[in-house]
Short mmCIF file of C-alpha atoms and ligand atoms in Angstrom, two decimals:
data_model
loop_
_atom_site.label_atom_id
_atom_site.label_comp_id
_atom_site.label_asym_id
_atom_site.label_seq_id
_atom_site.Cartn_x
_atom_site.Cartn_y
_atom_site.Cartn_z
CA MET A 1 -25.19 180.30 131.62
CA PRO A 2 -21.42 180.37 131.90
CA MET A 3 -19.64 183.15 130.14
CA ILE A 4 -18.16 182.37 126.75
CA TRP A 5 -14.82 184.02 126.05
CA PRO A 6 -13.00 184.90 122.83
CA ALA A 7 -9.59 183.29 122.19
CA ASP A 8 -6.69 184.80 124.17
CA TYR A 9 -4.05 185.21 121.48
CA HIS A 10 -1.30 187.05 123.32
CA MET A 11 0.68 185.28 126.02
CA HIS A 12 4.33 184.93 126.93
CA THR A 13 6.64 182.31 128.44
CA PRO A 14 9.69 182.41 130.77
CA LEU A 15 11.97 182.18 127.71
CA CYS A 16 11.58 185.95 127.21
CA ARG A 17 13.17 186.45 130.65
CA HIS A 18 10.44 188.71 132.06
CA ALA A 19 7.45 186.32 132.29
CA ILE A 20 6.68 183.60 134.82
CA GLY A 21 4.69 180.37 134.43
CA GLU A 22 5.00 177.58 131.89
CA PRO A 23 2.67 177.28 128.86
CA SER A 24 1.11 174.21 130.42
CA GLU A 25 0.21 176.24 133.55
CA TYR A 26 -1.27 179.04 131.41
CA ALA A 27 -3.32 176.40 129.60
CA ALA A 28 -4.62 174.95 132.90
CA ARG A 29 -5.63 178.45 133.99
CA ALA A 30 -7.40 179.07 130.66
CA LEU A 31 -9.44 175.89 131.07
CA GLN A 32 -10.29 176.83 134.65
CA LEU A 33 -11.65 180.17 133.37
CA GLY A 34 -13.68 178.43 130.67
CA LEU A 35 -11.63 179.60 127.67
CA THR A 36 -11.73 177.24 124.69
CA GLU A 37 -8.82 178.64 122.72
CA ILE A 38 -5.53 180.38 123.48
CA GLY A 39 -2.35 181.21 121.56
CA PHE A 40 1.25 181.67 122.69
CA SER A 41 3.02 184.65 121.18
CA ASP A 42 6.30 185.07 122.99
CA HIS A 43 8.84 187.74 122.04
CA SER A 44 10.60 186.44 118.96
CA PRO A 45 14.38 186.13 118.74
CA MET A 46 16.44 188.70 116.84
CA ARG A 47 19.13 187.75 114.39
CA GLN A 48 21.60 188.98 117.01
CA ASP A 49 20.95 187.61 120.50
CA ASP A 50 22.53 190.64 122.15
CA PHE A 51 20.04 193.06 120.53
CA ASP A 52 18.34 193.38 123.94
CA ASP A 53 17.64 191.29 127.04
CA TRP A 54 13.90 190.72 126.98
CA ARG A 55 13.36 187.94 124.43
CA MET A 56 14.29 184.31 123.78
CA ARG A 57 17.62 183.56 122.14
CA LEU A 58 17.56 182.11 118.65
CA ASP A 59 18.81 178.78 119.94
CA GLN A 60 15.74 178.62 122.24
CA LEU A 61 13.19 178.78 119.43
CA ASP A 62 12.81 174.96 119.22
CA GLU A 63 12.47 174.79 123.01
CA TYR A 64 9.67 177.36 122.80
CA VAL A 65 7.82 175.28 120.23
CA GLU A 66 8.30 172.19 122.38
CA LYS A 67 6.85 173.96 125.44
CA VAL A 68 3.75 174.86 123.46
CA GLN A 69 3.42 171.33 122.09
CA LYS A 70 3.74 169.98 125.65
CA ALA A 71 0.87 172.23 126.74
CA ARG A 72 -1.17 170.85 123.85
CA ARG A 73 -0.46 167.24 124.86
CA GLU A 74 -1.36 167.92 128.50
CA HIS A 75 -4.54 169.88 127.73
CA PRO A 76 -6.21 168.25 124.73
CA ALA A 77 -9.55 169.95 125.58
CA LEU A 78 -8.06 173.37 124.81
CA ILE A 79 -7.21 174.67 121.35
CA ILE A 80 -3.65 176.01 121.63
CA LYS A 81 -2.14 178.07 118.83
CA LEU A 82 1.55 178.49 118.17
CA ALA A 83 2.62 182.06 117.38
CA LEU A 84 5.16 184.77 117.98
CA GLU A 85 5.07 188.44 118.90
CA VAL A 86 7.53 189.75 116.38
CA ASP A 87 9.22 193.14 116.75
CA TYR A 88 8.91 195.14 113.59
CA LEU A 89 11.84 197.46 112.84
CA PRO A 90 12.44 198.83 109.34
CA GLY A 91 15.06 196.63 107.67
CA HIS A 92 14.18 193.49 109.64
CA GLU A 93 11.80 192.15 106.96
CA ASP A 94 14.16 189.44 105.67
CA TRP A 95 14.79 188.23 109.21
CA ILE A 96 11.06 188.07 109.91
CA ARG A 97 10.55 186.03 106.74
CA GLU A 98 13.26 183.60 107.90
CA LEU A 99 11.58 183.26 111.30
CA ALA A 100 8.20 182.75 109.64
CA ALA A 101 9.59 179.80 107.66
CA ARG A 102 11.11 177.99 110.66
CA HIS A 103 7.97 176.58 112.26
CA PRO A 104 4.30 176.09 111.37
CA TRP A 105 3.08 179.26 113.13
CA ASP A 106 -0.66 179.78 113.37
CA TYR A 107 -0.20 183.56 113.25
CA LEU A 108 2.39 186.25 113.78
CA ILE A 109 1.67 189.40 115.84
CA GLY A 110 3.63 192.35 114.54
CA SER A 111 4.45 194.79 117.34
CA VAL A 112 6.37 198.02 117.29
CA HIS A 113 8.23 198.62 120.56
CA TYR A 114 11.31 200.25 119.05
CA VAL A 115 11.17 203.78 117.60
CA SER A 116 14.96 203.61 117.06
CA ASP A 117 17.44 200.72 117.21
CA SER A 118 18.12 201.47 120.89
CA TRP A 119 14.82 202.63 122.40
CA ALA A 120 11.80 200.44 123.09
CA ILE A 121 9.15 202.95 124.23
CA ASP A 122 7.51 200.52 126.65
CA ASN A 123 10.74 199.75 128.53
CA PRO A 124 10.32 200.97 132.12
CA TYR A 125 14.10 201.33 132.46
CA LYS A 126 14.12 203.88 129.64
CA LEU A 127 11.62 206.42 130.96
CA SER A 128 14.29 209.11 130.74
CA GLU A 129 14.02 208.82 126.92
CA TRP A 130 10.37 209.86 127.09
CA LYS A 131 11.21 212.78 129.34
CA ALA A 132 13.83 214.03 126.89
CA ARG A 133 11.43 214.11 123.93
CA ASP A 134 8.29 215.73 122.60
CA PRO A 135 5.58 213.05 122.88
CA TRP A 136 4.12 214.11 119.50
CA GLU A 137 7.41 213.28 117.78
CA VAL A 138 7.52 209.84 119.45
CA TRP A 139 3.88 209.02 118.64
CA THR A 140 4.44 210.11 115.01
CA VAL A 141 7.52 207.89 114.50
CA TYR A 142 5.71 205.03 116.23
CA PHE A 143 2.65 205.22 114.00
CA ASP A 144 4.80 205.55 110.83
CA ARG A 145 6.51 202.31 111.84
CA LEU A 146 3.20 200.66 112.74
CA ALA A 147 1.86 201.49 109.26
CA MET A 148 5.05 200.05 107.72
CA ALA A 149 4.58 196.89 109.80
CA ALA A 150 1.01 196.47 108.55
CA GLU A 151 2.03 197.10 104.93
CA THR A 152 4.72 194.40 104.95
CA GLY A 153 1.95 191.82 104.92
CA LEU A 154 4.13 189.72 107.25
CA PHE A 155 1.67 189.74 110.14
CA GLU A 156 -1.88 188.47 110.77
CA ILE A 157 -2.27 190.78 113.77
CA ILE A 158 -0.86 194.12 114.84
CA GLY A 159 -0.20 194.22 118.61
CA HIS A 160 -1.28 196.88 121.14
CA ALA A 161 -1.73 199.60 118.51
CA ASP A 162 -1.63 202.65 120.81
CA LEU A 163 1.30 201.41 122.97
CA PRO A 164 2.87 204.92 123.31
CA LYS A 165 0.18 205.73 125.88
CA LYS A 166 1.60 203.13 128.30
CA PHE A 167 3.29 205.53 130.72
CA GLY A 168 0.84 208.38 130.03
CA PHE A 169 3.02 210.54 127.79
CA TYR A 170 0.28 211.95 125.57
CA PRO A 171 0.93 214.78 123.10
CA LYS A 172 -1.26 217.89 123.33
CA GLN A 173 -2.07 217.49 119.65
CA ASP A 174 -5.16 215.56 118.47
CA LEU A 175 -4.20 211.93 117.78
CA THR A 176 -7.07 211.37 115.31
CA PRO A 177 -4.97 212.04 112.15
CA LEU A 178 -2.29 209.57 113.26
CA PHE A 179 -4.90 206.87 113.90
CA GLU A 180 -6.65 207.60 110.56
CA LYS A 181 -3.48 207.39 108.53
CA PHE A 182 -2.46 204.13 110.14
CA LEU A 183 -5.92 202.63 109.69
CA ILE A 184 -5.70 203.19 105.90
CA SER A 185 -2.55 201.02 105.85
CA ALA A 186 -4.14 198.43 108.16
CA ARG A 187 -7.27 198.18 105.98
CA LYS A 188 -5.22 197.82 102.77
CA SER A 189 -3.23 194.94 104.24
CA ASN A 190 -6.27 193.18 105.76
CA VAL A 191 -4.47 192.83 109.08
CA ALA A 192 -6.38 192.45 112.38
CA LEU A 193 -5.77 194.69 115.40
CA GLU A 194 -5.84 193.20 118.86
CA LEU A 195 -7.75 194.46 121.87
CA ASN A 196 -4.98 194.02 124.44
CA THR A 197 -6.05 194.19 128.08
CA ALA A 198 -2.50 194.66 129.44
CA GLY A 199 -3.02 198.46 129.11
CA LEU A 200 -5.42 198.24 132.07
CA ARG A 201 -2.48 197.07 134.18
CA LYS A 202 -0.20 199.99 133.14
CA ASP A 203 -0.13 203.68 134.02
CA CYS A 204 -2.52 204.47 131.15
CA LYS A 205 -5.18 202.23 132.83
CA GLU A 206 -6.88 201.63 129.50
CA ILE A 207 -7.13 198.72 127.04
CA TYR A 208 -4.94 199.10 123.93
CA PRO A 209 -6.41 200.65 121.71
CA SER A 210 -8.52 203.38 123.30
CA PRO A 211 -12.33 203.41 122.90
CA GLN A 212 -12.05 206.27 120.34
CA PHE A 213 -9.51 204.25 118.35
CA VAL A 214 -11.61 201.06 118.46
CA LYS A 215 -14.63 202.97 117.17
CA MET A 216 -12.52 204.29 114.27
CA MET A 217 -11.31 200.73 113.60
CA PHE A 218 -14.85 199.41 113.35
CA ALA A 219 -15.85 202.26 111.02
CA ALA A 220 -12.81 201.47 108.86
CA GLY A 221 -13.72 197.75 108.63
CA ILE A 222 -10.71 196.52 110.58
CA PRO A 223 -11.06 193.00 112.11
CA ILE A 224 -10.06 192.30 115.72
CA THR A 225 -8.50 189.67 117.97
CA PHE A 226 -8.18 189.57 121.75
CA GLY A 227 -5.10 189.28 123.96
CA SER A 228 -4.31 189.51 127.66
CA ASP A 229 -0.56 189.85 126.97
CA ALA A 230 -0.15 187.52 129.97
CA HIS A 231 3.34 187.47 131.46
CA ALA A 232 2.09 185.42 134.45
CA THR A 233 -0.43 182.60 134.88
CA GLU A 234 -3.01 184.71 136.69
CA GLU A 235 -3.05 187.21 133.79
CA VAL A 236 -4.52 184.71 131.33
CA GLY A 237 -7.87 186.01 130.05
CA LYS A 238 -7.56 188.99 132.35
CA ASP A 239 -10.19 191.71 131.92
CA PHE A 240 -11.71 189.94 128.94
CA LYS A 241 -15.17 191.10 129.96
CA ALA A 242 -14.04 194.71 129.61
CA ALA A 243 -12.52 193.89 126.21
CA LEU A 244 -15.73 192.25 125.05
CA GLU A 245 -17.70 195.26 126.23
CA LEU A 246 -15.37 197.57 124.33
CA ALA A 247 -15.73 195.50 121.16
CA HIS A 248 -19.53 195.35 121.41
CA SER A 249 -19.87 199.05 122.15
CA ALA A 250 -17.79 199.91 119.07
CA GLY A 251 -20.15 197.81 116.94
CA TYR A 252 -18.15 194.57 116.55
CA ARG A 253 -20.05 191.28 116.29
CA GLU A 254 -17.17 189.11 114.98
CA TYR A 255 -13.50 188.49 115.66
CA ARG A 256 -10.74 186.56 113.98
CA THR A 257 -8.93 183.35 114.76
CA PHE A 258 -6.08 181.78 112.79
CA SER A 259 -4.83 178.30 111.95
CA GLN A 260 -1.58 177.84 110.04
CA ARG A 261 -1.79 181.50 109.04
CA LYS A 262 -5.26 181.09 107.52
CA VAL A 263 -8.00 183.31 108.80
CA GLN A 264 -11.30 182.22 110.29
CA THR A 265 -14.15 184.40 111.50
CA ALA A 266 -15.80 183.70 114.83
CA ARG A 267 -18.96 185.18 116.31
CA LEU A 268 -18.21 187.61 119.11
CA PRO A 269 -19.55 186.12 122.40
CA GLU A 270 -22.43 187.94 124.06
CA ILE A 271 -21.87 189.62 127.42
CA ARG A 272 -23.81 187.95 130.22
ZN1 ZN B 301 6.90 191.06 127.26
FE1 FE B 302 4.46 193.95 122.98
FE1 FE B 303 3.37 190.67 124.48
ZN1 ZN B 304 3.22 192.74 124.42
#
């Protein structure tokens, strides 16, 4: 029996300026792997294009949608969802609402990368910021913002929930209380958390979120989605077997898909 895979809901395009491969090529790769559903979730534009240099410009948003529609036309056998990975920063809520109204998105992933207006904690060019700080302080600010993101109700999915582990800057303190507090906000807002396999390709060498975190998520009744966070064609569906194993071992038997921002529940594929 061929392996059945969950939908890969986190993938990027060259418009964000640090990914390679067109949506149509990602789609071809997905079909080759036997995936039946994917979703594009490129880094959304900011109101100011000069906010940073790793996302599409606002005037490229229509081009992004067109690229995804082209992939749909060229690969009718594959379900292809249209989405965005939106940066959550406090105060950006009105902008995110404006973005949400511009196109018929299937879902929005809310991600926290910024713990201040100038520092994205996953930026490899800003490692000196990590070295200048106490990791506990960074993780605390990050999880406060992640809870705020969940509570806005603007997102169907929260991206890579324990992103601060990316470069291996762990605090000596127990992270359990940070996870617990965030999960209360996530549960209240009925948001899904993604199992994001990109962590396996980073210094932390672990899926986002960690096995301990995923177990806590299941106990708290938090739904899940899956994402490779592909920034290149060969990363589509990457390490999905490990993600499935993680979900099963935590107790999950279902995951979520979305159409036009409405939720559906799918049975979690078995591991063969
Ligand atoms: Zn990216
Ligand atoms: Fe991200
Ligand atoms: Fe991403
Ligand atoms: Zn990402």
